[in-house]
Each structure stands twice: as structure tokens, then as C-alpha cells.
XYZ file of C-alpha atoms in Angstrom:
630
model
C 120.231 130.868 84.193
C 122.329 132.007 86.621
C 122.560 135.783 87.501
C 123.857 137.774 85.124
C 126.255 140.332 87.558
C 126.435 143.558 86.675
C 130.355 145.238 86.370
C 130.355 148.743 87.631
C 131.439 149.700 90.578
C 129.311 150.776 93.614
C 129.760 154.033 94.868
C 132.293 155.035 97.028
C 134.273 151.543 95.642
C 137.663 152.027 93.553
C 136.562 148.673 91.677
C 134.033 145.865 91.891
C 134.780 142.492 93.215
C 134.340 139.442 90.518
C 131.514 137.364 89.727
C 130.772 134.202 91.349
C 129.421 131.398 89.630
C 125.576 130.902 90.838
C 126.217 127.464 91.767
C 127.287 124.815 94.174
C 130.832 124.060 94.921
C 132.137 121.170 92.503
C 133.022 118.123 93.984
C 135.205 114.663 93.514
C 131.678 112.587 93.386
C 129.140 112.532 90.734
C 125.814 114.543 92.082
C 123.285 111.634 91.263
C 124.604 109.713 95.165
C 123.136 112.953 96.221
C 119.794 112.772 94.755
C 116.550 111.672 96.417
C 115.167 109.149 93.719
C 118.483 106.758 94.341
C 117.598 106.708 97.464
C 113.718 105.986 97.339
C 114.514 103.424 94.704
C 116.739 101.780 97.306
C 114.528 101.596 99.994
C 111.716 100.432 98.241
C 113.953 97.856 96.645
C 114.962 96.764 99.729
C 111.573 96.010 101.426
C 110.195 94.171 98.339
C 113.596 91.783 98.318
C 113.324 91.744 101.618
C 110.198 89.968 101.875
C 111.075 87.449 99.423
C 114.523 86.492 100.969
C 112.051 86.344 104.413
C 109.322 84.201 102.922
C 112.503 81.679 101.426
C 114.004 81.958 104.872
C 110.446 80.978 106.780
C 109.488 78.332 103.536
C 112.743 76.263 102.876
C 115.333 76.661 105.584
C 113.374 77.476 108.941
C 115.924 79.273 110.422
C 114.438 81.169 113.773
C 117.756 83.426 113.789
C 117.468 84.374 110.020
C 114.232 85.022 110.068
C 114.088 87.184 112.919
C 117.317 89.277 111.687
C 115.018 89.657 108.068
C 111.906 91.245 110.251
C 114.647 93.614 111.670
C 115.335 94.019 108.352
C 112.277 94.999 107.489
C 111.135 96.645 110.301
C 113.788 98.977 109.624
C 113.853 100.380 106.620
C 109.902 100.006 106.627
C 109.986 102.433 109.703
C 112.751 104.749 108.222
C 109.957 104.848 105.282
C 107.602 106.336 107.602
C 110.496 109.293 108.448
C 111.586 111.484 111.228
C 108.035 112.791 112.768
C 107.402 109.218 113.912
C 110.465 107.230 114.601
C 113.434 108.770 116.737
C 115.852 106.912 114.173
C 119.260 108.629 114.285
C 122.006 108.741 111.252
C 124.938 106.215 113.503
C 121.757 103.693 114.387
C 120.868 103.874 110.774
C 124.325 103.135 109.666
C 124.972 100.544 112.119
C 122.063 98.579 111.355
C 122.533 98.196 107.579
C 126.288 97.518 108.250
C 124.850 94.645 109.907
C 122.060 93.609 107.568
C 124.519 93.436 104.759
C 127.005 91.667 106.916
C 124.146 88.632 107.594
C 122.870 88.576 103.998
C 126.074 87.397 102.388
C 126.325 85.234 104.880
C 123.055 83.763 103.634
C 123.829 84.306 99.766
C 127.279 82.073 100.653
C 124.621 79.574 102.429
C 122.239 79.199 100.280
C 123.882 79.296 97.221
C 126.592 76.467 98.801
C 123.545 74.194 98.592
C 124.056 72.596 94.554
C 122.067 70.041 94.817
C 118.877 71.818 95.636
C 119.264 73.771 91.667
C 119.229 70.462 90.181
C 115.937 69.381 91.285
C 114.211 72.455 92.613
C 115.764 75.141 90.348
C 113.489 77.899 90.369
C 112.259 78.295 94.322
C 116.215 78.514 94.936
C 117.180 80.290 92.498
C 114.341 82.769 92.876
C 115.923 82.798 96.961
C 119.580 83.305 95.619
C 118.459 86.052 93.533
C 116.123 87.707 96.031
C 119.656 87.724 98.337
C 121.256 88.974 95.979
C 119.659 92.057 94.809
C 119.201 92.763 99.021
C 122.471 92.543 99.608
C 123.327 94.794 96.249
C 121.157 96.999 97.580
C 121.909 97.914 100.980
C 124.982 98.134 99.929
C 123.881 100.877 97.397
C 122.011 102.485 100.343
C 124.743 102.392 102.854
C 127.405 104.298 100.214
C 125.159 106.933 99.583
C 124.634 107.499 102.923
C 128.082 108.018 103.820
C 128.587 109.892 101.104
C 126.194 112.078 102.124
C 127.844 111.588 105.877
C 131.155 112.587 104.608
C 129.859 115.890 102.271
C 127.424 117.002 105.685
C 131.081 116.354 107.631
C 129.199 114.154 110.001
C 126.704 116.842 110.812
C 123.862 114.363 110.268
C 125.139 111.430 112.375
C 122.697 112.076 115.587
C 119.863 114.191 113.513
C 116.799 111.665 112.408
C 117.104 109.647 109.690
C 114.988 112.078 106.857
C 115.306 110.627 103.046
C 113.110 112.843 101.658
C 116.284 115.663 103.313
C 117.343 117.296 100.088
C 121.921 118.200 100.286
C 122.607 120.558 102.457
C 126.071 121.567 103.366
C 127.748 121.585 106.665
C 127.316 125.045 107.466
C 123.331 124.903 107.291
C 123.161 121.910 109.188
C 126.230 123.159 112.011
C 123.366 124.532 114.995
C 120.205 124.351 112.906
C 117.652 122.813 114.873
C 116.274 119.450 113.807
C 113.749 119.873 111.287
C 110.992 116.946 111.046
C 110.620 117.932 107.485
C 107.788 119.319 105.553
C 105.535 116.758 104.574
C 103.128 115.977 107.906
C 101.785 112.803 108.853
C 100.446 109.564 106.001
C 101.982 112.076 103.155
C 105.557 111.180 103.801
C 105.184 107.455 103.903
C 102.928 107.516 101.165
C 105.731 109.778 99.086
C 108.648 107.403 100.333
C 106.551 103.824 99.245
C 104.845 105.317 96.109
C 105.973 108.542 94.995
C 104.103 111.045 93.600
C 104.004 111.128 90.054
C 101.696 108.551 89.467
C 99.068 110.329 91.399
C 99.322 114.336 89.509
C 96.487 114.650 87.170
C 97.286 115.288 83.532
C 95.960 118.880 83.296
C 94.002 120.896 85.015
C 90.017 120.380 85.207
C 90.974 116.208 85.379
C 88.880 114.430 87.770
C 90.593 113.293 91.008
C 89.156 109.862 90.292
C 90.473 109.398 86.766
C 94.031 110.152 88.485
C 93.690 108.061 91.078
C 92.299 105.117 88.501
C 95.318 105.683 86.593
C 98.139 105.850 89.390
C 96.351 103.044 90.945
C 96.464 100.655 87.668
C 99.898 101.851 86.508
C 101.152 100.566 90.025
C 99.380 97.046 89.544
C 100.150 96.645 86.072
C 104.097 97.870 86.576
C 104.148 95.592 89.904
C 102.949 92.541 87.494
C 105.222 93.364 84.945
C 108.187 93.525 86.923
C 107.210 89.770 88.759
C 106.433 88.468 85.059
C 110.271 89.965 84.359
C 112.044 88.524 87.141
C 110.280 84.947 85.929
C 111.054 85.667 82.460
C 114.853 87.046 82.987
C 115.916 85.297 85.912
C 114.410 82.330 87.264
C 113.279 80.104 83.941
C 116.607 80.592 82.206
C 118.675 79.976 84.838
C 116.652 77.161 86.076
C 117.418 75.195 82.858
C 121.219 74.751 83.924
C 120.074 72.621 86.405
C 117.031 71.110 84.616
C 118.230 70.656 80.920
C 115.623 69.989 77.865
C 116.414 68.162 75.477
C 114.607 67.239 72.391
C 115.363 64.664 69.289
C 115.864 65.297 65.722
C 115.745 63.174 62.380
C 118.022 63.924 60.015
C 118.930 61.716 56.211
C 121.809 63.872 56.130
C 125.209 61.534 56.856
C 126.823 61.629 60.008
C 129.420 63.230 59.086
C 128.126 66.254 59.058
C 128.084 66.204 63.074
C 131.740 66.988 63.436
C 132.961 64.914 66.285
C 135.757 63.379 68.116
C 134.390 59.899 67.881
C 137.146 57.235 68.647
C 136.883 54.005 66.384
C 137.155 51.717 69.579
C 133.756 50.565 71.087
C 134.009 50.289 74.851
C 131.615 48.275 77.236
C 131.597 49.779 80.693
C 130.123 47.265 83.662
C 129.171 48.228 86.875
C 128.489 46.281 89.932
C 127.292 47.208 93.021
C 129.446 45.367 95.715
C 128.317 42.748 98.407
C 129.537 42.496 101.493
C 131.889 38.924 102.129
C 131.632 38.659 98.795
C 135.203 36.407 97.367
C 135.591 37.829 93.931
C 135.590 40.980 92.310
C 133.717 42.022 88.850
C 137.358 41.967 86.811
C 137.350 38.286 88.042
C 134.028 37.050 87.364
C 133.454 38.726 83.687
C 135.064 37.697 80.536
C 134.233 39.982 76.745
C 134.667 37.757 74.031
C 134.346 39.233 70.631
C 132.587 36.864 67.874
C 133.911 37.636 64.832
C 131.401 36.123 62.497
C 131.922 38.194 59.430
C 134.901 36.703 56.957
C 137.515 39.125 55.097
C 139.315 38.717 51.613
C 141.260 36.211 53.201
C 138.867 33.467 54.480
C 140.217 34.432 57.935
C 138.320 34.957 60.897
C 140.773 36.021 63.813
C 140.931 39.526 65.098
C 142.031 41.398 68.208
C 140.226 40.229 71.489
C 139.209 43.300 73.834
C 141.026 44.093 76.490
C 140.466 44.563 80.173
C 141.071 48.562 80.202
C 140.869 49.661 84.362
C 138.811 47.963 87.060
C 138.536 50.395 89.947
C 136.023 51.279 92.996
C 133.492 54.565 93.194
C 131.526 55.834 96.314
C 127.841 55.301 96.079
C 125.120 56.965 98.237
C 122.663 54.362 99.560
C 119.338 55.947 100.634
C 119.642 53.581 104.100
C 121.972 51.277 106.159
C 121.285 48.274 103.430
C 121.944 44.826 105.452
C 124.687 43.453 103.111
C 125.306 45.998 100.625
C 128.279 47.965 101.037
C 129.021 51.527 100.304
C 131.148 50.860 97.059
C 130.092 49.945 93.179
C 132.812 48.295 91.183
C 133.172 49.598 87.707
C 134.997 47.270 84.709
C 135.878 49.149 81.248
C 136.784 46.612 78.135
C 138.497 48.118 75.223
C 137.212 46.504 72.239
C 138.731 46.985 68.462
C 137.884 46.839 65.300
C 138.063 43.237 63.450
C 140.263 44.626 60.923
C 142.911 47.723 61.740
C 141.369 51.073 60.241
C 143.518 53.727 59.084
C 143.127 56.948 61.428
C 142.298 60.345 59.511
C 142.296 63.167 61.921
C 140.826 65.236 59.443
C 137.524 62.396 59.157
C 136.600 61.198 62.828
C 133.411 59.157 61.305
C 135.784 57.294 59.095
C 134.393 54.269 61.014
C 131.519 54.034 59.507
C 133.005 53.901 55.839
C 134.456 50.315 57.008
C 131.427 48.946 58.867
C 131.716 45.823 58.319
C 134.970 45.784 60.358
C 133.148 47.522 63.305
C 130.291 46.515 63.861
C 130.009 44.765 67.375
C 129.275 40.924 67.884
C 130.235 40.661 71.601
C 129.886 38.098 73.770
C 129.671 38.832 77.773
C 129.855 35.899 80.508
C 129.410 36.533 84.113
C 129.304 34.159 86.793
C 127.658 35.555 89.764
C 128.550 33.346 92.632
C 131.657 34.727 94.080
C 129.589 38.315 93.546
C 127.809 37.627 96.018
C 127.368 36.691 99.881
C 127.244 33.197 100.124
C 124.565 32.974 102.247
C 122.596 35.422 99.712
C 120.482 34.478 97.010
C 120.189 36.041 93.601
C 117.522 38.964 94.098
C 117.638 39.342 98.039
C 118.678 42.882 97.644
C 116.424 43.940 95.017
C 116.582 43.822 91.477
C 118.635 47.140 91.735
C 121.697 46.122 93.912
C 121.836 41.932 92.143
C 121.911 43.122 88.492
C 125.076 44.493 86.332
C 124.716 47.163 84.487
C 125.670 46.985 80.879
C 126.550 50.160 79.313
C 127.968 49.880 75.328
C 129.272 53.173 74.189
C 131.516 55.367 71.922
C 133.282 57.485 73.332
C 136.800 57.407 75.289
C 135.118 59.601 78.370
C 133.823 57.218 80.864
C 131.668 59.820 82.624
C 130.128 61.223 80.027
C 128.869 57.377 78.510
C 127.256 56.640 81.956
C 125.994 59.604 81.887
C 124.352 59.489 78.205
C 123.645 56.195 77.729
C 120.750 54.011 79.134
C 122.540 50.640 80.634
C 121.033 47.240 79.655
C 119.876 45.258 83.146
C 121.841 41.857 83.736
C 120.008 39.636 85.921
C 121.696 36.271 87.501
C 120.272 33.330 85.289
C 119.195 35.040 81.506
C 120.697 34.672 78.388
C 119.638 37.508 76.118
C 120.638 38.914 72.724
C 120.838 42.885 73.373
C 120.272 44.879 70.203
C 121.134 48.476 70.421
C 120.773 51.571 68.243
C 123.844 54.412 67.307
C 122.456 57.536 67.795
C 124.219 61.440 67.459
C 124.332 63.094 70.876
C 124.970 66.912 71.413
C 125.250 68.520 74.623
C 125.637 72.215 75.317
C 130.092 73.067 76.444
C 128.993 76.611 76.929
C 126.019 76.769 78.930
C 125.894 79.807 79.943
C 126.219 81.352 76.286
C 122.618 79.836 75.174
C 120.966 80.864 78.704
C 121.939 84.673 77.811
C 120.605 83.490 74.363
C 123.543 84.169 72.090
C 124.477 80.899 70.292
C 124.776 76.820 71.041
C 128.130 75.412 71.295
C 127.904 71.561 71.353
C 129.943 68.421 72.080
C 128.623 65.883 69.517
C 129.559 61.986 69.959
C 128.059 59.087 69.875
C 125.859 56.763 72.197
C 124.216 53.338 71.950
C 121.014 52.955 73.450
C 119.243 49.218 73.691
C 116.590 48.896 70.940
C 115.205 45.337 72.173
C 116.342 42.803 73.982
C 115.587 38.215 72.401
C 115.969 35.235 74.390
C 119.387 34.190 73.007
C 118.322 30.940 70.999
C 122.443 29.375 71.312
C 121.644 29.013 74.800
C 120.234 25.531 75.277
C 122.132 24.232 71.953
C 125.962 25.603 72.547
C 128.537 24.609 75.343
C 129.520 28.570 75.029
C 126.774 29.898 76.864
C 126.397 27.890 79.795
C 123.349 28.027 81.418
C 122.329 28.172 85.055
C 120.667 30.282 88.382
C 124.246 32.277 88.685
C 125.528 32.225 85.414
C 124.271 35.220 82.510
C 125.251 35.666 79.012
C 124.480 38.426 76.717
C 124.854 38.737 73.007
C 125.798 41.921 71.913
C 124.919 43.380 68.144
C 123.622 46.685 66.534
C 120.848 47.438 64.219
C 122.048 48.228 60.573
C 122.470 52.360 59.872
C 119.056 53.398 58.794
C 118.388 56.333 56.521
C 117.568 58.711 59.069
C 120.126 59.366 61.985
C 118.437 59.994 65.414
C 119.980 63.238 67.215
C 119.394 63.532 70.786
C 119.989 67.401 71.804
C 120.032 69.838 74.119
C 118.778 73.122 74.271
C 116.925 75.918 75.962
C 113.282 76.674 75.727
C 113.965 80.009 77.662
C 116.923 82.812 77.577
C 117.296 85.474 79.283
C 117.152 87.896 75.464
C 114.231 86.107 75.217
C 112.931 86.843 78.597
C 113.467 90.670 77.656
C 111.438 89.919 74.685
C 108.702 88.796 76.046
C 108.510 91.702 78.912
C 109.074 94.465 75.848
C 105.960 92.373 73.986
C 103.982 92.600 77.254
C 104.811 96.297 78.203
C 104.005 97.137 74.872
C 100.131 96.415 75.056
C 99.914 97.028 77.948
C 101.244 100.907 76.878
C 98.816 100.738 74.353
C 95.702 100.149 76.256
C 96.844 102.704 78.729
C 96.860 105.052 75.878
C 93.443 104.601 75.160
C 92.230 104.675 78.406
C 94.570 107.154 79.701
C 96.416 109.418 76.494
C 99.914 108.244 77.503
C 102.048 105.315 77.821
C 102.658 103.106 80.953
C 106.100 105.083 81.337
C 105.053 108.161 80.475
C 102.508 107.915 83.412
C 105.824 106.138 85.670
C 108.008 108.931 84.371
C 105.151 111.697 84.322
C 106.602 112.104 80.373
C 104.694 114.267 78.397
C 103.854 111.968 74.636
C 106.375 114.347 72.833
C 109.907 115.541 74.675
C 113.821 115.086 72.754
C 115.501 114.695 76.596
C 115.644 111.347 78.117
C 116.448 110.717 81.986
C 119.816 111.053 81.303
C 119.567 114.981 80.270
C 117.940 115.847 83.245
C 121.294 114.871 85.179
C 122.954 117.565 86.958
C 125.728 118.304 84.774
C 124.137 117.355 81.413
C 120.577 119.596 81.999
C 123.127 122.306 82.849
C 125.042 122.071 79.676
C 121.917 121.787 78.127
C 120.620 125.177 79.470
C 123.374 127.375 79.009
C 123.506 126.135 74.972
C 120.246 126.633 74.586
C 120.546 130.475 76.266
C 123.101 131.303 73.937
C 121.628 129.160 70.649
C 117.971 130.838 70.852
C 118.031 133.547 72.818
C 114.372 134.142 73.199
C 113.278 130.869 73.948
C 112.854 131.658 77.747
C 110.986 134.834 76.457
C 108.467 133.150 74.129
C 107.897 130.816 77.210
C 107.388 133.430 79.644
C 104.793 135.305 77.100
C 103.118 132.295 76.318
C 102.519 131.595 80.493
C 101.050 135.788 80.839
C 98.810 134.953 77.668
C 97.264 131.227 78.264
C 95.915 129.920 75.453
C 96.274 126.696 72.400
C 100.084 126.801 72.996
C 100.555 126.966 76.564
C 97.645 124.133 76.580
C 100.157 122.267 74.025
C 103.728 122.856 76.025
C 101.837 121.872 79.203
C 100.284 118.648 78.243
C 102.222 117.006 75.017
C 105.299 118.812 75.133
C 107.624 118.440 77.137
C 110.603 121.878 77.514
C 111.150 121.582 81.312
C 115.015 120.553 80.612
C 115.720 123.755 79.455
C 112.854 125.821 79.716
C 113.350 125.807 83.560
C 116.792 126.678 85.600
C 118.352 123.526 86.586
C 118.412 123.293 90.250
C 122.146 123.375 90.536
C 122.129 126.718 89.430
C 119.133 128.263 91.519
C 120.148 130.365 94.340
C 119.887 130.406 98.027
C 119.564 131.792 100.821
C 122.889 133.585 101.261
C 126.095 133.935 100.169
C 128.277 131.544 101.887
C 131.340 129.845 101.287
C 131.378 126.393 101.409
C 134.034 123.830 102.729
C 134.435 120.263 103.303
C 136.680 117.061 102.888
C 134.193 116.329 99.218
C 134.770 120.072 97.959
C 136.644 120.097 94.984
C 139.662 122.029 94.014
C 137.746 125.269 93.402
C 136.910 125.764 97.399
C 136.507 129.362 96.807
C 133.336 129.654 95.219
C 130.226 131.357 96.040
C 126.787 130.745 96.306
C 124.340 133.963 95.772
C 121.184 134.644 96.915
C 118.224 135.552 94.659
C 118.077 137.070 90.705
C 117.896 140.558 91.913
C 121.618 140.816 93.430
C 123.715 142.356 90.953
C 126.960 143.109 93.018
C 128.378 141.673 95.664
C 129.673 143.930 98.428
C 133.261 144.515 99.666
C 134.283 142.084 103.001
């Protein structure tokens, strides 16, 4: 509680000096930026993330400059953790090193994220490397911001002093002209405090054996490290990796297809792709023909109907594994559109309307291909392998060519073959908001129909009908579909892992381990890490300077005898004192906040971060009742 100064004037004085608040001057920035815990947290995260980033750099990229810079980064912060008594690392050198480290790590992060194909095939490894580098950049930036704020607050007095991570906030007048302070902790105690802290190793109550305290701290450190590692995999790596390698499941439903809303067109499309051969005399569009076989009669007895039309023909780039002799670097693609046998009235409210007119929409198509002029005149079929000398046939029900090629299994048509292909109709559901699914909120699907080749048969008409020519360079395929079954097959994208699910898994593991710690050591894992007694009405946020100061003042007004009762318990230790020391935590209101504790002298604090009340005074000692006149 602030010292209450007397209003009585001094002997020989005509008036008393007004009281001064016993607190540091207000600043424009949060006091948490001067917190020792924040600096220690940043340094520990930098060391851990730096080691992971270095391992990723060595294992995957193998860059010697990057390996050297990351090694220097780890060494720099490890030396700063040893303390000022070992390493003469000055403030200006420390800030310049951090700026250089941020610049390189930002460049490395951009390089890692530019390799998009790596995330598709090696998602966990590359996401782990990017995540560790991102954490490294964020922690370096946070540490740099904190040190710059402290440097400005001290008006540059620390720029030529040795770096001391454990140094408390000091004002300009305390630093100016003072000798070099090498810290209160000597030897191994300083790096042990920086790297591992002190709360884990404290004895819980007087008389507790040292081996129990050490075992509790060591086991807590191991378990917390394991939980953090498990959390990284469950919350970050596994959910994000499924954005590159998407899990897919097959579902079956007896519900009508109308239950799946879709924008599937009534028109079927046939897509053909052919790897271009050098010196070929014809393009694919000139060597193929697609003919509808309208075998079903309508009520008028007519068998005529619309024909399939060539919608587009174009070339696309293709990547060859090597410089294959005789193969071009392009791939020809032809798209045919086949309308229904009879015109069907379109109804935008019923996208599955064409299934009600199945007698007019069932495909019955014949594709004829002449490979003679698609190959080099000096080549024989199969000379470049099955993949390069076969025509891929996609039968689709979507207007999007990219979706059709990506989602449909093609039929391989080789030169000299005459076959019948029977296709199944499948409902395809693809995630359109993958980020929402990765977070674990909801799944939004784009639903459309695809076809899948069920099986093939030899063409029985090839030997008896002139409509199905045969020969080593001529191929035909008749495309029909199976009748609709009672059950629909749905091919659906989904997520086996999500970020919210990862938090739930980590929470479950942490709760289970906390129960074990309660049985063994009488406190939860979180309580051991933060030295929180089992019963407390206050959280971490209540221990910040401003909330703690307000709670201290309010408790003084509301419970005037609170601290007197606590003091009496200390003077006559008994059961209640044991309860307060081990079970109930009232330190937030029982102890005077650090902001209100008195300093060594009365001094005027000035600086660029000082607020409007620059005339605030810091008062020495609780015994001071009156401030003397100047």
C-alpha cells in the first residue's frame, strides 16, 4: 500500500509539501514490455525455433550461407543467456545482430514458401520448416521491439553496456555514470535461470525433500516439452498438411441424387488428350470423330437426334521427365459436346432434371480414332510406351474442363483396339473452403457428377459391321453407362485433422498428465509451471502491473483489516498460515505491487517515454512521512 504522508507541517515551515504518489511515472507504453518474463520467453523460443530451422536448412536445402547464419543466430542468443559476466556482448552489437537475423530469416521464409510443389508431396516436413522459421522471425521481432523500447526508455544509456537479460527496468538517472553491473547471479545460476527458470525447481513447502522438488521440476520440463511437440504436430503440421494431400472417402446413400445440390449441366462432354509427336501430319481434331448412336425410339418412331459438336481444340504444355526422343513438349486436347437425344426443358430450380428424362440422356456414343497420321511416319505404335502412344478419353458431366480432368479416371485407348466402355455415374464433393475445414468450423462443398470406368468389353460388332473398322492403326470405343442403382456412390473430400481438433487432443493429453501430477506431487502441471497454488481467485492477467495495483487499492478500501490479519498469522504461525502458504494464493492483494514499492532515493524521472505527469516523484522507505522543501 502507498505510504500515507502526514499533512502536518514541519517545525519552522509555513506549509507542507504536497504528497507524491509512490509509483513510477506513467508511460505511453504497456509495462509488460519491460517484463523480464517476456524477454526470457522470446529468448527460449528463439533458441528452440532456431535449432529446428537449422535442422530443416541442413536436411532439405543444404545452403552453406544459411547454415552459417542460423548457427550464428543460435550462438548469439545462447551467449546472451550465459550472462554479462561471461560474454562482453554490448547493446549496440546485440541490436545490430538481431536486425541482421530478422532480415535473413525473412528472406529464408520467403524462399521456403515459394516452393509450392514441396507442400503437395512433403507437407509435414515443409510446413514444419516454414512454421519454425515463422516463429523465429516473430520472436526475433518481438525481442527487438522490447530492446528498442528499453533503450529509448533509458535514453540510450544501455547501448554501450553489456547485455543483461535479467536486468530490471532502470531509469536514465540510475544508469548514467553508474559502473558496469555484472548481475547478481553468478556462475551457472544465471544461464540456468534464463534457460530453465526457477519456478519449476522451488520447494512446495518447508521440509520438502530436495530430490522430490528436483524430480518434479525435471519431470515437468520433460512432460511440457512433449506436450508442446505433440501440440505442434496436432495443431499445425497435421491439419495444414492435409491441405496439400487431401483425404477422400467413399460414401453410399440410397437417397435420390436430388438431395445433393449441384450445378451439373444436362450436356455430357467427352474430352480427349493426346501427347504430341514430332513430325506428325495431322492434329488430333482432324483424326477423331464422335458419333451418337440413338438406338432408343421416341413416341414418333424417329431415331434422329442432335449430333456431337467439336467445342474446342487447343494445346497445353506438358513436363517430360527427360528429353524423350521424338516427343514434343505439348499435349493436344479436344473437347466434344453431346446434347441429349431430345431437348429437355431447363429448370434452374432442379439441376438434376435430366435424370427424370434418362431415356434421352443416357450416353450411347462411338469414338473412332485414326492413329496413322498422329504418329511420326517412321514410328510404330507403342514405340514410346503405352502412356505416350495412347489416347486418354474422359467422359464428364461438368462444364469445367480442369475439374473433369482432375476428378475423372480416363480410358486409355491404344492403336488397333475395339472396345466397349461401361461407365458409372458418381457424385463428387470437393471442398471449396479448405481453410474453414482446416480450422474445423464447417465443410463447404462443390458438388458435381463425374463418371468412372466400371469395366470394358471387346466390341462384338467389330468383326461383323463395317461401322467399326479394324486395323493396327484404327481404334474404336463405344461408351455406354450402367443403369442407376438403388445406392449412390459419393466421393467426398474431408479432413481427418483440424486445428480445433488438435487443441482438443492437446487439452485431453494435458488433463490426463495433470491428473498424474496431482497424484504424485499434489498439484497440476500448469500449477507447477507457474507456481500457482491449487486455490486462487486470481489469474495471470491479474498479476499485470495496472490490474494488480487496482486490486491492491480496492482490497485496501473494501477489506481494511486484510493485511493486518495476514500479518498476525505470520507472527503466530499455525494451521491458517500453512493453508495460506500451500493452498490459497492471495499474493496479488496481500503483497504490495512492485510498482508501489519505494526506491532508494527521491528522484525526478524524465525520459522520452514519460507521460504528461513528468513531475512524479519516487519516495524512499515506508518510514518517510514528509517530503522536505527544496
